[in-house]
C-alpha cells in the first residue's frame, strides 16, 4: 500500500510517500518552467534536508530530490551537484 501525504512545515508544502507503514522515504520534487540555474540546487537541497530531518526517522530509506526544469546544461548541472551530499537528480523536459 502506498500513501502520498502533504505536510506544511512552515516554509512550504512537502510531499512524502509511506510504503507498507514500516519504512518512509521522502521524495521532494520541484517542477520549474524555466531553464535550470545552479541556485535551484540549493533550494531543493534545503527541502530534502527538511523532509529528512522532520518527516523520516532512523531506519527509513533516504529522502531523494528531483528537480525537473524546462531545459538544462549538463555541465552546469554536474558542477552544481558537485558538493551536494543529498541524492538529487536534475532532468529537463524539453
Coordinates of C-alpha atoms in Angstrom, one line a residue:
X1 CA 0.0 0.0 0.0
X2 CA 1.3 3.4 -0.8
X3 CA 0.1 6.7 0.7
X4 CA 1.0 10.1 -0.5
X5 CA 0.8 12.8 2.1
X6 CA 1.3 16.6 2.0
X7 CA 2.7 18.3 5.0
X8 CA 3.2 22.0 5.6
X9 CA 6.3 22.5 7.8
X10 CA 6.1 26.3 8.0
X11 CA 8.2 27.1 4.9
X12 CA 6.4 25.3 2.1
X13 CA 4.5 22.1 1.2
X14 CA 6.3 18.8 1.2
X15 CA 5.1 15.5 -0.2
X16 CA 6.3 12.2 1.1
X17 CA 5.4 8.6 0.5
X18 CA 4.8 6.0 3.2
X19 CA 5.1 2.4 2.0
X20 CA 3.8 -0.6 4.0
X21 CA 3.7 1.7 7.1
X22 CA 7.1 0.3 8.1
X23 CA 9.5 2.4 6.1
X24 CA 9.2 6.0 5.0
X25 CA 11.1 7.5 2.1
X26 CA 10.8 11.1 1.1
X27 CA 10.6 12.3 -2.5
X28 CA 10.8 16.0 -2.9
X29 CA 10.0 17.1 -6.5
X30 CA 10.3 20.6 -7.9
X31 CA 9.0 21.5 -11.3
X32 CA 10.4 24.6 -12.9
X33 CA 9.0 26.3 -16.0
X34 CA 12.4 27.9 -16.6
X35 CA 15.8 26.7 -17.7
X36 CA 18.0 25.1 -14.9
X37 CA 20.0 27.5 -12.8
X38 CA 22.6 26.5 -10.3
X39 CA 20.8 28.2 -7.4
X40 CA 17.9 25.8 -7.8
X41 CA 20.0 23.0 -6.3
X42 CA 20.5 24.9 -3.0
X43 CA 16.7 25.4 -2.5
X44 CA 16.0 21.7 -3.3
X45 CA 18.8 20.6 -1.0
X46 CA 17.2 22.6 1.8
X47 CA 13.8 20.9 1.2
X48 CA 15.3 17.4 1.0
X49 CA 17.1 18.1 4.3
X50 CA 13.9 19.4 5.9
X51 CA 11.9 16.2 4.9
X52 CA 14.8 14.0 6.1
X53 CA 15.0 15.7 9.5
X54 CA 11.3 16.3 10.2
X55 CA 9.4 13.5 8.5
X56 CA 11.6 10.5 8.4
X57 CA 13.3 8.6 11.2
X58 CA 16.0 6.1 11.9
X59 CA 15.9 3.1 9.7
X60 CA 13.8 4.8 7.0
X61 CA 15.0 4.9 3.4
X62 CA 16.9 8.0 2.2
X63 CA 15.0 11.1 1.1
X64 CA 15.6 12.0 -2.5
X65 CA 15.2 15.2 -4.5
X66 CA 14.1 15.6 -8.1
X67 CA 14.4 18.8 -10.0
X68 CA 12.6 19.0 -13.3
X69 CA 13.4 22.0 -15.5
X70 CA 12.4 23.2 -18.9
X71 CA 15.9 22.7 -20.1
X72 CA 19.4 22.2 -18.6
X73 CA 23.0 22.4 -19.4
X74 CA 24.7 19.2 -18.4
X75 CA 28.0 20.8 -17.3
X76 CA 26.2 23.4 -15.2
X77 CA 24.1 20.6 -13.6
X78 CA 27.1 18.5 -12.9
X79 CA 29.1 21.4 -11.3
X80 CA 26.1 22.4 -9.3
X81 CA 25.7 19.0 -7.7
X82 CA 29.5 18.5 -7.1
X83 CA 29.4 19.4 -3.4
X84 CA 25.9 18.2 -2.5
X85 CA 25.7 15.1 -0.4
X86 CA 22.0 14.6 -0.8
X87 CA 20.7 12.3 -3.5
X88 CA 19.4 14.9 -6.0
X89 CA 18.6 14.4 -9.7
X90 CA 18.1 17.0 -12.4
X91 CA 16.1 16.4 -15.6
X92 CA 15.0 18.6 -18.5
X93 CA 11.6 18.1 -20.1
X94 CA 12.2 19.8 -23.4

